[in-house]
Protein backbone atom coordinates (compact mmCIF):
# COMPACT_ATOMS: atom_id res chain seq x y z
CA UNK A 1 20.73 -63.40 -3.56
CA UNK A 2 19.48 -61.11 -6.32
CA UNK A 3 22.14 -59.49 -8.39
CA UNK A 4 22.83 -57.09 -11.25
CA UNK A 5 25.83 -55.16 -12.51
CA UNK A 6 28.60 -57.62 -11.62
CA UNK A 7 30.71 -56.23 -14.46
CA UNK A 8 30.59 -52.72 -12.99
CA UNK A 9 31.45 -54.08 -9.55
CA UNK A 10 35.00 -54.87 -10.73
CA UNK A 11 35.78 -51.19 -10.17
CA UNK A 12 35.04 -51.62 -6.46
CA UNK A 13 37.73 -54.25 -5.86
CA UNK A 14 40.53 -51.79 -4.92
CA UNK A 15 38.36 -50.43 -2.11
CA UNK A 16 37.98 -53.94 -0.66
CA UNK A 17 41.71 -54.76 -0.68
CA UNK A 18 44.51 -53.52 1.58
CA UNK A 19 47.19 -52.40 -0.86
CA UNK A 20 49.62 -52.09 2.07
CA UNK A 21 49.47 -55.83 2.66
CA UNK A 22 52.27 -58.03 1.26
CA UNK A 23 49.49 -60.34 0.06
CA UNK A 24 47.54 -57.69 -1.84
CA UNK A 25 47.94 -59.47 -5.18
CA UNK A 26 46.47 -62.69 -3.79
CA UNK A 27 43.61 -60.69 -2.28
CA UNK A 28 42.88 -59.05 -5.64
CA UNK A 29 42.98 -62.41 -7.44
CA UNK A 30 40.58 -63.84 -4.87
CA UNK A 31 38.17 -60.94 -5.34
CA UNK A 32 38.39 -61.27 -9.12
CA UNK A 33 37.75 -65.02 -9.03
CA UNK A 34 34.49 -64.38 -7.15
CA UNK A 35 33.16 -62.26 -10.00
CA UNK A 36 31.02 -64.32 -12.41
CA UNK A 37 32.41 -62.43 -15.42
CA UNK A 38 35.97 -63.61 -14.75
CA UNK A 39 37.02 -66.99 -16.09
CA UNK A 40 40.70 -66.87 -15.09
CA UNK A 41 43.33 -64.40 -13.87
CA UNK A 42 46.94 -64.58 -15.06
CA UNK A 43 48.54 -61.44 -13.62
CA UNK A 44 47.76 -58.60 -11.23
CA UNK A 45 49.83 -55.42 -11.11
CA UNK A 46 49.83 -51.80 -10.01
CA UNK A 47 49.15 -49.19 -12.68
CA UNK A 48 49.30 -45.37 -12.62
CA UNK A 49 45.51 -45.41 -12.19
CA UNK A 50 45.35 -48.11 -9.50
CA UNK A 51 45.23 -51.86 -10.17
CA UNK A 52 45.29 -53.73 -13.48
CA UNK A 53 45.04 -57.40 -14.34
CA UNK A 54 45.24 -59.71 -17.32
CA UNK A 55 42.93 -62.69 -17.65
CA UNK A 56 39.91 -64.05 -19.47
CA UNK A 57 36.32 -62.86 -19.28
CA UNK A 58 33.27 -65.03 -19.80
CA UNK A 59 31.38 -63.89 -22.86
CA UNK A 60 27.58 -63.94 -22.97
CA UNK A 61 26.11 -66.07 -25.73
CA UNK A 62 22.47 -64.97 -25.47
CA UNK A 63 20.07 -62.81 -23.47
CA UNK A 64 17.18 -64.88 -22.10
CA UNK A 65 14.03 -62.95 -21.20
CA UNK A 66 12.86 -63.29 -17.62
CA UNK A 67 10.21 -61.58 -15.52
CA UNK A 68 12.10 -58.37 -14.78
CA UNK A 69 14.78 -58.25 -17.44
CA UNK A 70 17.30 -60.48 -19.17
CA UNK A 71 19.62 -63.27 -18.07
CA UNK A 72 23.01 -63.09 -19.76
CA UNK A 73 24.14 -66.70 -20.24
CA UNK A 74 27.36 -68.13 -21.65
CA UNK A 75 27.61 -70.89 -24.24
CA UNK A 76 27.20 -73.64 -21.65
CA UNK A 77 23.87 -72.22 -20.43
CA UNK A 78 25.37 -70.83 -17.22
CA UNK A 79 23.99 -67.46 -16.13
CA UNK A 80 26.68 -64.78 -15.82
CA UNK A 81 24.67 -61.72 -14.91
CA UNK A 82 21.31 -60.02 -15.18
CA UNK A 83 20.27 -56.90 -17.06
CA UNK A 84 17.08 -55.20 -15.93
CA UNK A 85 14.66 -53.51 -18.30
CA UNK A 86 12.37 -54.41 -21.18
CA UNK A 87 15.02 -54.17 -23.90
CA UNK A 88 18.30 -56.06 -24.12
CA UNK A 89 21.17 -53.57 -24.48
CA UNK A 90 22.83 -53.84 -27.89
CA UNK A 91 26.26 -53.39 -26.27
CA UNK A 92 26.28 -57.10 -25.36
CA UNK A 93 26.27 -58.07 -29.04
CA UNK A 94 24.13 -61.17 -28.41
CA UNK A 95 20.71 -62.28 -29.68
CA UNK A 96 17.55 -62.32 -27.58
CA UNK A 97 15.57 -65.42 -26.71
CA UNK A 98 12.12 -65.45 -25.13
CA UNK A 99 11.65 -68.93 -23.63
CA UNK A 100 8.55 -71.02 -24.14
CA UNK A 101 7.51 -72.08 -20.66
CA UNK A 102 4.89 -72.08 -17.98
CA UNK A 103 4.54 -69.93 -14.87
CA UNK A 104 6.80 -72.28 -12.89
CA UNK A 105 9.65 -71.78 -15.34
CA UNK A 106 9.16 -68.02 -15.28
CA UNK A 107 9.45 -68.05 -11.50
CA UNK A 108 12.67 -70.07 -11.74
CA UNK A 109 14.14 -67.64 -14.24
CA UNK A 110 13.06 -64.65 -12.14
CA UNK A 111 15.00 -66.04 -9.16
CA UNK A 112 18.05 -67.21 -11.13
CA UNK A 113 21.41 -65.84 -10.06
CA UNK A 114 24.96 -66.20 -11.35
CA UNK A 115 25.94 -69.83 -11.77
CA UNK A 116 22.36 -70.98 -12.43
CA UNK A 117 22.24 -73.47 -15.33
CA UNK A 118 19.45 -73.09 -17.89
CA UNK A 119 18.25 -76.67 -18.31
CA UNK A 120 15.58 -78.53 -20.25
CA UNK A 121 15.04 -79.57 -23.86
CA UNK A 122 14.48 -76.08 -25.29
CA UNK A 123 17.65 -74.73 -23.69
CA UNK A 124 19.67 -77.76 -24.74
CA UNK A 125 18.56 -77.18 -28.33
CA UNK A 126 19.05 -73.41 -28.05
CA UNK A 127 22.65 -73.62 -26.87
CA UNK A 128 23.44 -76.33 -29.39
CA UNK A 129 22.29 -73.98 -32.17
CA UNK A 130 24.14 -71.04 -30.64
CA UNK A 131 27.38 -73.03 -30.48
CA UNK A 132 27.19 -73.56 -34.25
CA UNK A 133 26.47 -69.89 -34.95
CA UNK A 134 29.15 -68.56 -32.60
CA UNK A 135 31.73 -71.02 -33.94
CA UNK A 136 31.12 -69.53 -37.39
CA UNK A 137 31.45 -66.01 -35.91
CA UNK A 138 28.04 -65.08 -37.31
CA UNK A 139 27.21 -62.53 -34.61
CA UNK A 140 30.66 -60.93 -34.85
CA UNK A 141 30.61 -60.65 -38.65
CA UNK A 142 27.20 -58.99 -38.82
CA UNK A 143 26.71 -57.33 -35.40
CA UNK A 144 23.07 -56.82 -34.49
CA UNK A 145 21.62 -58.13 -37.76
CA UNK A 146 20.43 -61.41 -36.21
CA UNK A 147 18.86 -59.87 -33.13
CA UNK A 148 16.54 -62.62 -31.92
CA UNK A 149 16.15 -66.39 -31.91
CA UNK A 150 12.78 -68.07 -31.49
CA UNK A 151 11.30 -71.55 -31.73
CA UNK A 152 8.01 -73.14 -32.66
CA UNK A 153 6.85 -76.57 -31.58
CA UNK A 154 5.67 -79.21 -34.03
CA UNK A 155 3.31 -82.07 -33.36
CA UNK A 156 5.25 -84.57 -31.29
CA UNK A 157 7.14 -81.84 -29.43
CA UNK A 158 10.02 -81.23 -31.86
CA UNK A 159 11.25 -77.64 -32.07
CA UNK A 160 11.95 -75.66 -35.21
CA UNK A 161 14.25 -72.67 -34.81
CA UNK A 162 14.12 -69.25 -36.43
CA UNK A 163 16.62 -66.38 -36.67
CA UNK A 164 15.07 -62.90 -36.78
CA UNK A 165 16.78 -60.11 -38.69
CA UNK A 166 16.69 -56.33 -38.51
CA UNK A 167 15.38 -56.47 -42.09
CA UNK A 168 12.17 -57.95 -40.69
CA UNK A 169 12.67 -61.23 -42.58
CA UNK A 170 12.84 -64.42 -40.48
CA UNK A 171 15.42 -67.04 -41.44
CA UNK A 172 14.15 -70.54 -40.74
CA UNK A 173 16.94 -72.78 -39.43
CA UNK A 174 14.79 -75.82 -38.78
CA UNK A 175 15.86 -78.37 -36.23
CA UNK A 176 18.65 -77.74 -33.77
CA UNK A 177 21.83 -79.85 -33.89
CA UNK A 178 20.74 -81.28 -30.52
CA UNK A 179 17.34 -82.40 -31.82
CA UNK A 180 16.71 -86.13 -31.86
CA UNK A 181 14.27 -85.72 -34.78
CA UNK A 182 15.49 -86.55 -38.28
CA UNK A 183 17.28 -83.62 -39.93
CA UNK A 184 16.68 -82.66 -43.56
CA UNK A 185 20.09 -81.01 -44.01
CA UNK A 186 23.30 -80.70 -41.99
CA UNK A 187 24.33 -77.71 -39.89
CA UNK A 188 27.13 -76.97 -42.37
CA UNK A 189 24.64 -76.86 -45.25
CA UNK A 190 22.43 -74.49 -43.27
CA UNK A 191 25.44 -72.32 -42.43
CA UNK A 192 26.33 -72.13 -46.11
CA UNK A 193 22.79 -70.94 -46.89
CA UNK A 194 23.01 -68.45 -44.03
CA UNK A 195 26.30 -67.07 -45.37
CA UNK A 196 24.64 -66.52 -48.75
CA UNK A 197 21.79 -64.63 -47.11
CA UNK A 198 24.15 -62.47 -45.05
CA UNK A 199 26.02 -61.46 -48.18
CA UNK A 200 22.76 -60.02 -49.49
CA UNK A 201 21.55 -58.52 -46.20
CA UNK A 202 21.70 -54.91 -47.43
CA UNK A 203 19.35 -55.79 -50.29
CA UNK A 204 16.90 -57.38 -47.85
CA UNK A 205 16.06 -54.14 -46.05
CA UNK A 206 12.64 -52.96 -47.18
CA UNK A 207 11.86 -56.22 -48.99
CA UNK A 208 8.34 -56.58 -47.62
CA UNK A 209 7.53 -59.12 -50.32
CA UNK A 210 9.76 -61.75 -48.66
CA UNK A 211 7.81 -63.42 -45.83
CA UNK A 212 10.66 -65.70 -44.82
CA UNK A 213 13.72 -67.63 -45.98
CA UNK A 214 14.38 -71.31 -45.36
CA UNK A 215 17.97 -72.31 -44.64
CA UNK A 216 17.25 -76.03 -44.68
CA UNK A 217 15.66 -76.57 -48.09
CA UNK A 218 18.83 -77.51 -49.99
CA UNK A 219 22.06 -75.97 -51.20
CA UNK A 220 20.56 -72.51 -51.60
CA UNK A 221 18.26 -70.44 -49.36
CA UNK A 222 14.61 -70.59 -50.40
CA UNK A 223 11.91 -67.93 -49.99
CA UNK A 224 8.94 -69.46 -48.16
CA UNK A 225 5.57 -68.44 -46.71
CA UNK A 226 5.06 -68.17 -42.94
CA UNK A 227 6.79 -70.24 -40.26
CA UNK A 228 8.51 -73.36 -41.56
């Protein structure tokens, strides 16, 4: 079944529940548990405006481009919801990723619904990298600055990953933590370089003479030419 707007559909739950029933709280919890945005529900109660609940939401980790919009996926690669349109809404606070795949993969993504798992080597590497970045609260500390993640493929099939900034300067991460290829530096070393770059992000705007910055060239970020 195609879907969109599951988050907005939470407002419709009161209309689907009989509040006169002695089991209305169980009915509300059941409706909430069916929503892909809801991870768990602790309490349901009446409020002056209707019904309120306390619980945990699933948070998107990335927006993956598909044929007619974007798939909002959590950190495990599970699709939560879909946003239509050419541009990923900034309100989600997550980076974009345009997958490298053939027509078959695009058809799979176009038909994906909530609960679909994004599988394959590129997604395994993508979510491994995202887990490192989210654990360091990178996207929360500098909202919107790292707006896109991309990858390039080396000879032999290994991926190199790149973080794209609103300053127009790509930050080259190199290999994902999930990559089986030999790594030049550790994820913590790359994070340290990334933190240094983020401290200087306001000075980067308008720096057209910086083609790119490598985060895996040592203890300090290094200005480089082209994709690395």
